[in-house]
PDB file of C-alpha atoms in Angstrom:
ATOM      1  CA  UNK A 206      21.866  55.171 -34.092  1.00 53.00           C
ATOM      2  CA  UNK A 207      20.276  51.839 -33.917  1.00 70.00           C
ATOM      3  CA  UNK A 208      20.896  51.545 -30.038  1.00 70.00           C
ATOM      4  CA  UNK A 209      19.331  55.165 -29.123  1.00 70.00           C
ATOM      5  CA  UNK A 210      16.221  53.794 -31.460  1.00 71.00           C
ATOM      6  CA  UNK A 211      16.181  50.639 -29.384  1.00 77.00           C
ATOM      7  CA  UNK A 212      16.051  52.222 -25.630  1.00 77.00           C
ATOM      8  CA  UNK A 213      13.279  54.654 -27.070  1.00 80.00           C
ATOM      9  CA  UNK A 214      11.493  51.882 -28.565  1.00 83.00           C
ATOM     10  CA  UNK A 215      11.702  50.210 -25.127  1.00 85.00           C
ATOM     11  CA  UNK A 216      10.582  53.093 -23.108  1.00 86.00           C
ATOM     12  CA  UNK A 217       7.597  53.800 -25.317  1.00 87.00           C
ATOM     13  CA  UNK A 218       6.507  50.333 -24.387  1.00 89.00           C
ATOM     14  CA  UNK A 219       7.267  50.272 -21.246  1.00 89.00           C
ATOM     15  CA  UNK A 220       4.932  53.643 -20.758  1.00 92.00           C
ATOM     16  CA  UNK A 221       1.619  52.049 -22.545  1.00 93.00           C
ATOM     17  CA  UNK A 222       1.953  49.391 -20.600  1.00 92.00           C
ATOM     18  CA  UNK A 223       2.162  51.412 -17.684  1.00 91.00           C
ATOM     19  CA  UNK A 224      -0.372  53.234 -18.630  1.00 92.00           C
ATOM     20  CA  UNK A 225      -2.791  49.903 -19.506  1.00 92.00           C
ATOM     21  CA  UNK A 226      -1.647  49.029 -16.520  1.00 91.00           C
ATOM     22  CA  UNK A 227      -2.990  51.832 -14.070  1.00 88.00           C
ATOM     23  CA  UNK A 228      -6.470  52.502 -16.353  1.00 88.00           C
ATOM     24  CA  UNK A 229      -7.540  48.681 -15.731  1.00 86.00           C
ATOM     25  CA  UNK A 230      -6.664  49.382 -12.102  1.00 86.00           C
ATOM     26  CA  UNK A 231      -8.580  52.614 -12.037  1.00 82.00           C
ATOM     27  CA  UNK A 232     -11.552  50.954 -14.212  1.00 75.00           C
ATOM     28  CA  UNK A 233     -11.656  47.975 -11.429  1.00 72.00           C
ATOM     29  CA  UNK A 234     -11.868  50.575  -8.362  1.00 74.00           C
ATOM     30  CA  UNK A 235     -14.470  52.760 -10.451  1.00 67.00           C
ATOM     31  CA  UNK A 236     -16.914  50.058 -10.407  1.00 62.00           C
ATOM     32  CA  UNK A 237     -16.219  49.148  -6.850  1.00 66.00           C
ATOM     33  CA  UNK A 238     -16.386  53.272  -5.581  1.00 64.00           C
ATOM     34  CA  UNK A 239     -20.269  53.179  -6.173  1.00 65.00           C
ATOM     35  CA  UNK A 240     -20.908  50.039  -4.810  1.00 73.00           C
ATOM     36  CA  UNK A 241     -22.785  48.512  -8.139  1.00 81.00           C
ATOM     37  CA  UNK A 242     -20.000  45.824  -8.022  1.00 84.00           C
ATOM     38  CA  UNK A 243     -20.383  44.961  -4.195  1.00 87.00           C
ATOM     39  CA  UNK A 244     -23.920  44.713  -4.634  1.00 89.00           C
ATOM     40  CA  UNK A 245     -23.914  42.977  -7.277  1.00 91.00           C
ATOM     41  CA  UNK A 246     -21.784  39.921  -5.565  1.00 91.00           C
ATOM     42  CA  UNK A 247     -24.365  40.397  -2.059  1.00 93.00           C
ATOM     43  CA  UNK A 248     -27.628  39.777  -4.240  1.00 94.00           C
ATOM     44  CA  UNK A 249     -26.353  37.027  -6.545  1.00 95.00           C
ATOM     45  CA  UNK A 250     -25.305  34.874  -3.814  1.00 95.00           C
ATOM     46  CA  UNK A 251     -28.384  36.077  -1.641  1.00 95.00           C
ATOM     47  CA  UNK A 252     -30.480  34.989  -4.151  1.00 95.00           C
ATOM     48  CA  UNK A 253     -28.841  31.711  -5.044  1.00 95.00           C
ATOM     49  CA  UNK A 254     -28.874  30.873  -1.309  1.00 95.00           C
ATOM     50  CA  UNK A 255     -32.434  31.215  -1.152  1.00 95.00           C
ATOM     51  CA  UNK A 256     -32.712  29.274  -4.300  1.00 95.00           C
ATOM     52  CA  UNK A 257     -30.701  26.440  -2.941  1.00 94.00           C
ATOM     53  CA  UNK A 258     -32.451  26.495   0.207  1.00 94.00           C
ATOM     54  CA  UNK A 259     -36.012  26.507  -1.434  1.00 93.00           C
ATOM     55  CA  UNK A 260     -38.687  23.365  -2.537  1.00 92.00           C
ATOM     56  CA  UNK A 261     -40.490  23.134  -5.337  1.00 93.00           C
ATOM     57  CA  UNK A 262     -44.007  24.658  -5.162  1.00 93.00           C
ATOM     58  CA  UNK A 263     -42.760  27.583  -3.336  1.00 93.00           C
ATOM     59  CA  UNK A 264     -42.533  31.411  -4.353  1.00 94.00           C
ATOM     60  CA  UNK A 265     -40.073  34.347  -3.023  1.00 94.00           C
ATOM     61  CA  UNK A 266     -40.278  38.499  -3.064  1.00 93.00           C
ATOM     62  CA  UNK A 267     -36.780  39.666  -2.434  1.00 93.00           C
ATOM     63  CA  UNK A 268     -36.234  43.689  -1.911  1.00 92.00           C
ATOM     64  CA  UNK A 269     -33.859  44.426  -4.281  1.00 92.00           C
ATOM     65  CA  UNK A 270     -34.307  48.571  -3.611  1.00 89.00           C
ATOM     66  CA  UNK A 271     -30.605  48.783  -3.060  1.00 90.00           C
ATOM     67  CA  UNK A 272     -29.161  47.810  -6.327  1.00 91.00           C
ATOM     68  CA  UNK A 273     -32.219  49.175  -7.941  1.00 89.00           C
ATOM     69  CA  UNK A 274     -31.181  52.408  -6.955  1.00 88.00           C
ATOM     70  CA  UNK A 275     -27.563  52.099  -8.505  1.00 88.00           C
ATOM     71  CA  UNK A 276     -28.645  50.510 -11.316  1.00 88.00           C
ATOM     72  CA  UNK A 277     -31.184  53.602 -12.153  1.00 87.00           C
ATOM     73  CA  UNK A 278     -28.184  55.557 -11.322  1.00 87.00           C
ATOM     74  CA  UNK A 279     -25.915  54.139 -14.304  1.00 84.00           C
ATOM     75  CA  UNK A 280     -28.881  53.874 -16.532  1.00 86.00           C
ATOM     76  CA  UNK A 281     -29.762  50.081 -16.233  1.00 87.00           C
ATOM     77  CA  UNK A 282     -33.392  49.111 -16.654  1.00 87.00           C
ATOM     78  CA  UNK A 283     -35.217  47.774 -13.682  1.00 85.00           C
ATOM     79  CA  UNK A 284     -36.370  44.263 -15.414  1.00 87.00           C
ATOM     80  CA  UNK A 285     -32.793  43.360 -16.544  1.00 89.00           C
ATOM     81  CA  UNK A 286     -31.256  43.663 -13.159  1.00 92.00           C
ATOM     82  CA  UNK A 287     -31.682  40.242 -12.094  1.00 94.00           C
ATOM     83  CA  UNK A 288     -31.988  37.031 -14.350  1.00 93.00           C
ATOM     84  CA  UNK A 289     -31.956  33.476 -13.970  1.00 94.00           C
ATOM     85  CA  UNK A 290     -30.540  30.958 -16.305  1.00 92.00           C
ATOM     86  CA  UNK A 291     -32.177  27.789 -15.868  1.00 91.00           C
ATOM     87  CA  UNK A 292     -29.837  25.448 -17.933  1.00 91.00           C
ATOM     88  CA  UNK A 293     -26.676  26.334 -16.094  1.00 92.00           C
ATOM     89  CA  UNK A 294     -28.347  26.803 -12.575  1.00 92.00           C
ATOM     90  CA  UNK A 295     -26.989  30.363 -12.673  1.00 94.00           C
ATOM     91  CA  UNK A 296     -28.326  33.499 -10.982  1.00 95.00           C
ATOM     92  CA  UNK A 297     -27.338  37.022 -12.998  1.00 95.00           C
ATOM     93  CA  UNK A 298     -27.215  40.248 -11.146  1.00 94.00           C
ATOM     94  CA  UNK A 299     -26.455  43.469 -13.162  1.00 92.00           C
ATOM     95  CA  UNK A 300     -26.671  46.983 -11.982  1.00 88.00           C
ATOM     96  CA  UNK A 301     -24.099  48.076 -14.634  1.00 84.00           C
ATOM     97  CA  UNK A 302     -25.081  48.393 -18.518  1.00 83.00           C
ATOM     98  CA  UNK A 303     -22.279  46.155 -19.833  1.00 82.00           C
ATOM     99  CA  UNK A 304     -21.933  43.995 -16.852  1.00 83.00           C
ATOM    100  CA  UNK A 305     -22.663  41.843 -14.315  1.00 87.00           C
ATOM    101  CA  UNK A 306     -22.239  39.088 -11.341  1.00 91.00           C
ATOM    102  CA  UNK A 307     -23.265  35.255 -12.284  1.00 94.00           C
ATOM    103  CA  UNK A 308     -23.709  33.076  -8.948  1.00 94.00           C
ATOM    104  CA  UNK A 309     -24.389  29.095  -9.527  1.00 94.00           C
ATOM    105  CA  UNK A 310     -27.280  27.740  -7.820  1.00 93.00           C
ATOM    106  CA  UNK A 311     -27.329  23.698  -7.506  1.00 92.00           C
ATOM    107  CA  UNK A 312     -30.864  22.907  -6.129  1.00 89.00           C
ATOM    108  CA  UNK A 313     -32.327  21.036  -9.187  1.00 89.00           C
ATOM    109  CA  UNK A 314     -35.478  23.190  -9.688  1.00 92.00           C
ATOM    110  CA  UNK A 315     -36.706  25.424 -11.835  1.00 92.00           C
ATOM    111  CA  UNK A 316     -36.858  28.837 -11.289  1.00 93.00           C
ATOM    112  CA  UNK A 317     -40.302  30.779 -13.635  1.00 93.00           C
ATOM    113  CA  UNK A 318     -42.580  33.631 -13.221  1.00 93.00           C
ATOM    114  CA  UNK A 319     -39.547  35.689 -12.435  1.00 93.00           C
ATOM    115  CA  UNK A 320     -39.598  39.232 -12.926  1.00 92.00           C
ATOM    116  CA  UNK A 321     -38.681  42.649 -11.507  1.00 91.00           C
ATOM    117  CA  UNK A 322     -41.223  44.337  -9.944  1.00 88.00           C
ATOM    118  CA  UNK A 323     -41.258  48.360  -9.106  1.00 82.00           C
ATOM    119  CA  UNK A 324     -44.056  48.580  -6.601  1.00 74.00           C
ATOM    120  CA  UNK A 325     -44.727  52.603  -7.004  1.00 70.00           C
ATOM    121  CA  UNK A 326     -42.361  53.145  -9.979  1.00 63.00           C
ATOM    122  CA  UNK A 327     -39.299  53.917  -8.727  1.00 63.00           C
ATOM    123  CA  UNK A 328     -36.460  52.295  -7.534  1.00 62.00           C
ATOM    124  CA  UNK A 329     -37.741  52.581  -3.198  1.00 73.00           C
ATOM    125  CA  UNK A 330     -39.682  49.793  -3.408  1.00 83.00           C
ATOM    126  CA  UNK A 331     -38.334  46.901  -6.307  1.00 88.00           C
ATOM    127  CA  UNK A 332     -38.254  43.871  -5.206  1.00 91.00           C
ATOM    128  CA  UNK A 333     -37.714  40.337  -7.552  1.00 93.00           C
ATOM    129  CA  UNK A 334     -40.333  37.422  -7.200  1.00 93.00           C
ATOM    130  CA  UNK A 335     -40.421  34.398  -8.897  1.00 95.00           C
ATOM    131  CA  UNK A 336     -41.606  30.645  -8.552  1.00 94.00           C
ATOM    132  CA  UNK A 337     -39.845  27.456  -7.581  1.00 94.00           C
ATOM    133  CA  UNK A 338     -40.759  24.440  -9.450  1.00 93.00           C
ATOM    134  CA  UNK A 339     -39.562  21.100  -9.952  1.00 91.00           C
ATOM    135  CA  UNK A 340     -37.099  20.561 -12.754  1.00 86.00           C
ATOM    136  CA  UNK A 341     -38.730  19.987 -16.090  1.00 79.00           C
ATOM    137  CA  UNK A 342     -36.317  16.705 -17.833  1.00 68.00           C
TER     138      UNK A 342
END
């Protein structure tokens, strides 16, 4: 009796793992299959190049209308798509509501004025702007 409880006990586990298993796989691909989590990885590095890339004094628009338009999609708002940590030089990018794709930056500015800005009041025409200025010690 205490054998046949044993194998069942080991099946049962076995199965929820299996089944853990295959809904973090299909959780993964489900953020992937509408391209939030692509998009996501483009603009965070697109913007941290042009960071990196930048001098102080200088100031950026970047059409974001792509992610916009997913992020609408799964509910996001348009200002907390993209946001910029200045104390660990990191750009955010989040198109989903829990979350998103951090991309270091390692120009030593500071990056203000930044904002998200939907030109007619949709997501067609977003773009993000913000300022490059010299890093405040």
């Amino acid at each position: 009796m205490n054998k046949n409880a044993s194998i069942v006990m080991d099946n049962v586990i076995h199965i929820i793992i299996f089944c853990l298993f295959f809904a973090i796989m299909f959780w993964g691909i489900g953020s992937y299959s509408n391209g939030s989590a692509m998009l996501e990885d483009i603009y965070a590095k697109e913007i941290a190049r042009v960071i990196n890339t930048a001098e102080p004094g200088m100031s950026f628009k970047i059409d974001i209308s792509k992610i916009a338009a997913v992020a609408y999609k799964n509910g996001k708002n348009f200002a907390d798509i993209v946001d910029i940590d200045n104390v660990n030089n990191e750009v955010v990018v989040s198109s989903r509501l829990t979350t998103g794709t951090a991309y270091k930056f390692f120009n030593d500015v500071d990056i203000v004025n930044f904002r998200v800005e939907a030109v007619s009041g949709n997501s067609q025409n977003t773009r993000f702007i913000f300022e490059v200025k010299e890093r405040q010690k």
